[in-house]
């Protein structure tokens, strides 16, 4: 049974930092393509970052230079380090996984339909 559990969301001020974690169980993370998506109130869910062991991470333009996605050595946890946070980063952040290498995922940063497993999300609120 595959399970993804996010944590680390909080309320911070502009320019603050947070690190989100996604603990994966039921499979080996290294054989999956992992992604972070976010959804703010009234908006569609959007891809934030993608990571797989066989390729470099990808980021949506609005977070490049500020966010960093990584895997721990045991390949059981995916992190999203978020620096220089802005109010427009306020959203519920979701971890997602699909059982294939990222190179075989169609548009992995934008196509949420490609992801089979999702966590429950963790809320990030950035105030000005």
PDB file of C-alpha atoms in Angstrom:
ATOM      1  CA  UNK A   1       0.000   0.000   0.000  1.00  0.00           C
ATOM      2  CA  UNK A   2       1.620   3.230  -1.179  1.00  0.00           C
ATOM      3  CA  UNK A   3       1.339   6.155   1.203  1.00  0.00           C
ATOM      4  CA  UNK A   4       2.639   9.724   1.024  1.00  0.00           C
ATOM      5  CA  UNK A   5       2.554  11.934   4.105  1.00  0.00           C
ATOM      6  CA  UNK A   6       3.501  15.611   3.905  1.00  0.00           C
ATOM      7  CA  UNK A   7       4.586  17.785   6.802  1.00  0.00           C
ATOM      8  CA  UNK A   8       6.314  21.074   7.477  1.00  0.00           C
ATOM      9  CA  UNK A   9       3.676  23.552   6.406  1.00  0.00           C
ATOM     10  CA  UNK A  10       3.301  26.640   8.561  1.00  0.00           C
ATOM     11  CA  UNK A  11       2.494  30.343   8.600  1.00  0.00           C
ATOM     12  CA  UNK A  12       5.511  32.575   7.940  1.00  0.00           C
ATOM     13  CA  UNK A  13       6.240  36.130   6.919  1.00  0.00           C
ATOM     14  CA  UNK A  14       7.506  37.313   3.548  1.00  0.00           C
ATOM     15  CA  UNK A  15      11.147  36.333   2.924  1.00  0.00           C
ATOM     16  CA  UNK A  16      10.837  33.515   5.435  1.00  0.00           C
ATOM     17  CA  UNK A  17      11.804  29.882   4.822  1.00  0.00           C
ATOM     18  CA  UNK A  18      10.161  26.508   5.259  1.00  0.00           C
ATOM     19  CA  UNK A  19      11.135  22.943   4.494  1.00  0.00           C
ATOM     20  CA  UNK A  20       8.379  20.574   3.493  1.00  0.00           C
ATOM     21  CA  UNK A  21       8.816  16.827   3.802  1.00  0.00           C
ATOM     22  CA  UNK A  22       7.053  13.976   2.063  1.00  0.00           C
ATOM     23  CA  UNK A  23       7.535  10.604   3.717  1.00  0.00           C
ATOM     24  CA  UNK A  24       6.932   7.744   1.313  1.00  0.00           C
ATOM     25  CA  UNK A  25       6.087   4.201   2.277  1.00  0.00           C
ATOM     26  CA  UNK A  26       5.024   1.096   0.442  1.00  0.00           C
ATOM     27  CA  UNK A  27       7.625   1.452  -2.326  1.00  0.00           C
ATOM     28  CA  UNK A  28      11.156   2.583  -3.055  1.00  0.00           C
ATOM     29  CA  UNK A  29      11.232   6.249  -3.943  1.00  0.00           C
ATOM     30  CA  UNK A  30      14.151   5.792  -6.317  1.00  0.00           C
ATOM     31  CA  UNK A  31      11.934   3.899  -8.749  1.00  0.00           C
ATOM     32  CA  UNK A  32       9.310   6.590  -8.887  1.00  0.00           C
ATOM     33  CA  UNK A  33       8.978  10.095 -10.247  1.00  0.00           C
ATOM     34  CA  UNK A  34       8.124  12.447  -7.403  1.00  0.00           C
ATOM     35  CA  UNK A  35       6.621  15.899  -7.570  1.00  0.00           C
ATOM     36  CA  UNK A  36       5.348  18.767  -5.482  1.00  0.00           C
ATOM     37  CA  UNK A  37       2.157  20.496  -6.542  1.00  0.00           C
ATOM     38  CA  UNK A  38       0.308  23.345  -4.870  1.00  0.00           C
ATOM     39  CA  UNK A  39      -3.187  24.725  -4.928  1.00  0.00           C
ATOM     40  CA  UNK A  40      -4.265  28.111  -3.655  1.00  0.00           C
ATOM     41  CA  UNK A  41      -7.851  29.050  -2.967  1.00  0.00           C
ATOM     42  CA  UNK A  42      -9.853  29.459  -6.139  1.00  0.00           C
ATOM     43  CA  UNK A  43      -7.049  28.308  -8.411  1.00  0.00           C
ATOM     44  CA  UNK A  44      -6.091  25.166 -10.262  1.00  0.00           C
ATOM     45  CA  UNK A  45      -3.445  22.890  -8.811  1.00  0.00           C
ATOM     46  CA  UNK A  46      -0.048  23.694 -10.313  1.00  0.00           C
ATOM     47  CA  UNK A  47       3.234  21.844 -10.440  1.00  0.00           C
ATOM     48  CA  UNK A  48       6.078  23.281  -8.381  1.00  0.00           C
ATOM     49  CA  UNK A  49       8.971  20.836  -8.662  1.00  0.00           C
ATOM     50  CA  UNK A  50       9.785  17.372  -9.962  1.00  0.00           C
ATOM     51  CA  UNK A  51      12.589  15.000  -8.995  1.00  0.00           C
ATOM     52  CA  UNK A  52      13.735  11.544  -9.959  1.00  0.00           C
ATOM     53  CA  UNK A  53      17.041   9.756  -9.470  1.00  0.00           C
ATOM     54  CA  UNK A  54      17.707   9.642 -13.213  1.00  0.00           C
ATOM     55  CA  UNK A  55      17.385  13.328 -14.021  1.00  0.00           C
ATOM     56  CA  UNK A  56      17.958  16.817 -12.714  1.00  0.00           C
ATOM     57  CA  UNK A  57      15.125  18.466 -10.795  1.00  0.00           C
ATOM     58  CA  UNK A  58      12.677  20.670 -12.656  1.00  0.00           C
ATOM     59  CA  UNK A  59      10.961  23.762 -11.284  1.00  0.00           C
ATOM     60  CA  UNK A  60       8.164  26.009 -12.345  1.00  0.00           C
ATOM     61  CA  UNK A  61       9.483  29.445 -13.289  1.00  0.00           C
ATOM     62  CA  UNK A  62       7.972  31.276 -10.348  1.00  0.00           C
ATOM     63  CA  UNK A  63      10.027  29.314  -7.796  1.00  0.00           C
ATOM     64  CA  UNK A  64      13.353  28.939  -9.618  1.00  0.00           C
ATOM     65  CA  UNK A  65      16.213  30.177  -7.482  1.00  0.00           C
ATOM     66  CA  UNK A  66      14.097  30.077  -4.333  1.00  0.00           C
ATOM     67  CA  UNK A  67      12.928  26.466  -3.964  1.00  0.00           C
ATOM     68  CA  UNK A  68      15.033  23.308  -3.943  1.00  0.00           C
ATOM     69  CA  UNK A  69      13.668  19.771  -4.207  1.00  0.00           C
ATOM     70  CA  UNK A  70      15.748  16.838  -2.972  1.00  0.00           C
ATOM     71  CA  UNK A  71      15.688  13.185  -1.940  1.00  0.00           C
ATOM     72  CA  UNK A  72      17.240  11.812   1.216  1.00  0.00           C
ATOM     73  CA  UNK A  73      19.951   9.138   0.945  1.00  0.00           C
ATOM     74  CA  UNK A  74      17.549   6.369   1.862  1.00  0.00           C
ATOM     75  CA  UNK A  75      15.268   7.527  -0.944  1.00  0.00           C
ATOM     76  CA  UNK A  76      12.258   7.456   1.369  1.00  0.00           C
ATOM     77  CA  UNK A  77      11.662  11.169   1.837  1.00  0.00           C
ATOM     78  CA  UNK A  78      11.318  14.017  -0.621  1.00  0.00           C
ATOM     79  CA  UNK A  79      11.996  17.539   0.589  1.00  0.00           C
ATOM     80  CA  UNK A  80      11.052  20.957  -0.694  1.00  0.00           C
ATOM     81  CA  UNK A  81      13.223  23.709   0.729  1.00  0.00           C
ATOM     82  CA  UNK A  82      11.453  27.019   0.225  1.00  0.00           C
ATOM     83  CA  UNK A  83      13.369  30.262   0.713  1.00  0.00           C
ATOM     84  CA  UNK A  84      12.465  33.901   0.142  1.00  0.00           C
ATOM     85  CA  UNK A  85       8.816  33.062   0.430  1.00  0.00           C
ATOM     86  CA  UNK A  86       6.250  35.428  -1.032  1.00  0.00           C
ATOM     87  CA  UNK A  87       2.539  35.862  -0.311  1.00  0.00           C
ATOM     88  CA  UNK A  88       1.792  34.337  -3.713  1.00  0.00           C
ATOM     89  CA  UNK A  89       3.397  31.101  -2.493  1.00  0.00           C
ATOM     90  CA  UNK A  90       0.483  30.686  -0.090  1.00  0.00           C
ATOM     91  CA  UNK A  91      -1.196  27.383  -0.958  1.00  0.00           C
ATOM     92  CA  UNK A  92      -1.747  23.827   0.103  1.00  0.00           C
ATOM     93  CA  UNK A  93       1.266  21.816  -1.035  1.00  0.00           C
ATOM     94  CA  UNK A  94       0.849  18.231  -2.182  1.00  0.00           C
ATOM     95  CA  UNK A  95       3.367  15.471  -2.751  1.00  0.00           C
ATOM     96  CA  UNK A  96       2.699  13.165  -5.707  1.00  0.00           C
ATOM     97  CA  UNK A  97       4.301  10.029  -7.087  1.00  0.00           C
ATOM     98  CA  UNK A  98       4.061   7.828 -10.143  1.00  0.00           C
ATOM     99  CA  UNK A  99       5.678   4.387 -10.558  1.00  0.00           C
ATOM    100  CA  UNK A 100       7.994   5.184 -13.451  1.00  0.00           C
ATOM    101  CA  UNK A 101      11.099   7.206 -14.149  1.00  0.00           C
ATOM    102  CA  UNK A 102      10.473  10.889 -14.747  1.00  0.00           C
ATOM    103  CA  UNK A 103      11.772  10.511 -18.288  1.00  0.00           C
ATOM    104  CA  UNK A 104       8.702   8.393 -19.096  1.00  0.00           C
ATOM    105  CA  UNK A 105       6.208  10.812 -17.570  1.00  0.00           C
ATOM    106  CA  UNK A 106       4.423  13.119 -19.994  1.00  0.00           C
ATOM    107  CA  UNK A 107       4.987  16.723 -18.928  1.00  0.00           C
ATOM    108  CA  UNK A 108       5.868  15.748 -15.331  1.00  0.00           C
ATOM    109  CA  UNK A 109       5.836  19.315 -14.046  1.00  0.00           C
ATOM    110  CA  UNK A 110       2.365  20.193 -15.286  1.00  0.00           C
ATOM    111  CA  UNK A 111       0.419  16.993 -15.893  1.00  0.00           C
ATOM    112  CA  UNK A 112      -1.057  15.973 -12.549  1.00  0.00           C
ATOM    113  CA  UNK A 113      -2.996  13.153 -14.254  1.00  0.00           C
ATOM    114  CA  UNK A 114       0.305  11.283 -14.633  1.00  0.00           C
ATOM    115  CA  UNK A 115       0.626  10.861 -10.868  1.00  0.00           C
ATOM    116  CA  UNK A 116      -0.995   7.827  -9.277  1.00  0.00           C
ATOM    117  CA  UNK A 117      -0.443   8.618  -5.617  1.00  0.00           C
ATOM    118  CA  UNK A 118      -1.045  11.785  -3.630  1.00  0.00           C
ATOM    119  CA  UNK A 119      -0.587  12.915  -0.066  1.00  0.00           C
ATOM    120  CA  UNK A 120      -3.146  14.838   1.929  1.00  0.00           C
ATOM    121  CA  UNK A 121      -1.286  18.135   1.619  1.00  0.00           C
ATOM    122  CA  UNK A 122       0.252  20.606   4.020  1.00  0.00           C
ATOM    123  CA  UNK A 123      -0.717  24.273   4.267  1.00  0.00           C
ATOM    124  CA  UNK A 124       1.774  27.078   3.679  1.00  0.00           C
ATOM    125  CA  UNK A 125       0.672  30.613   4.448  1.00  0.00           C
ATOM    126  CA  UNK A 126       2.931  33.586   3.748  1.00  0.00           C
ATOM    127  CA  UNK A 127       1.910  36.970   5.117  1.00  0.00           C
ATOM    128  CA  UNK A 128       3.226  40.332   4.013  1.00  0.00           C
TER     129      UNK A 128
END
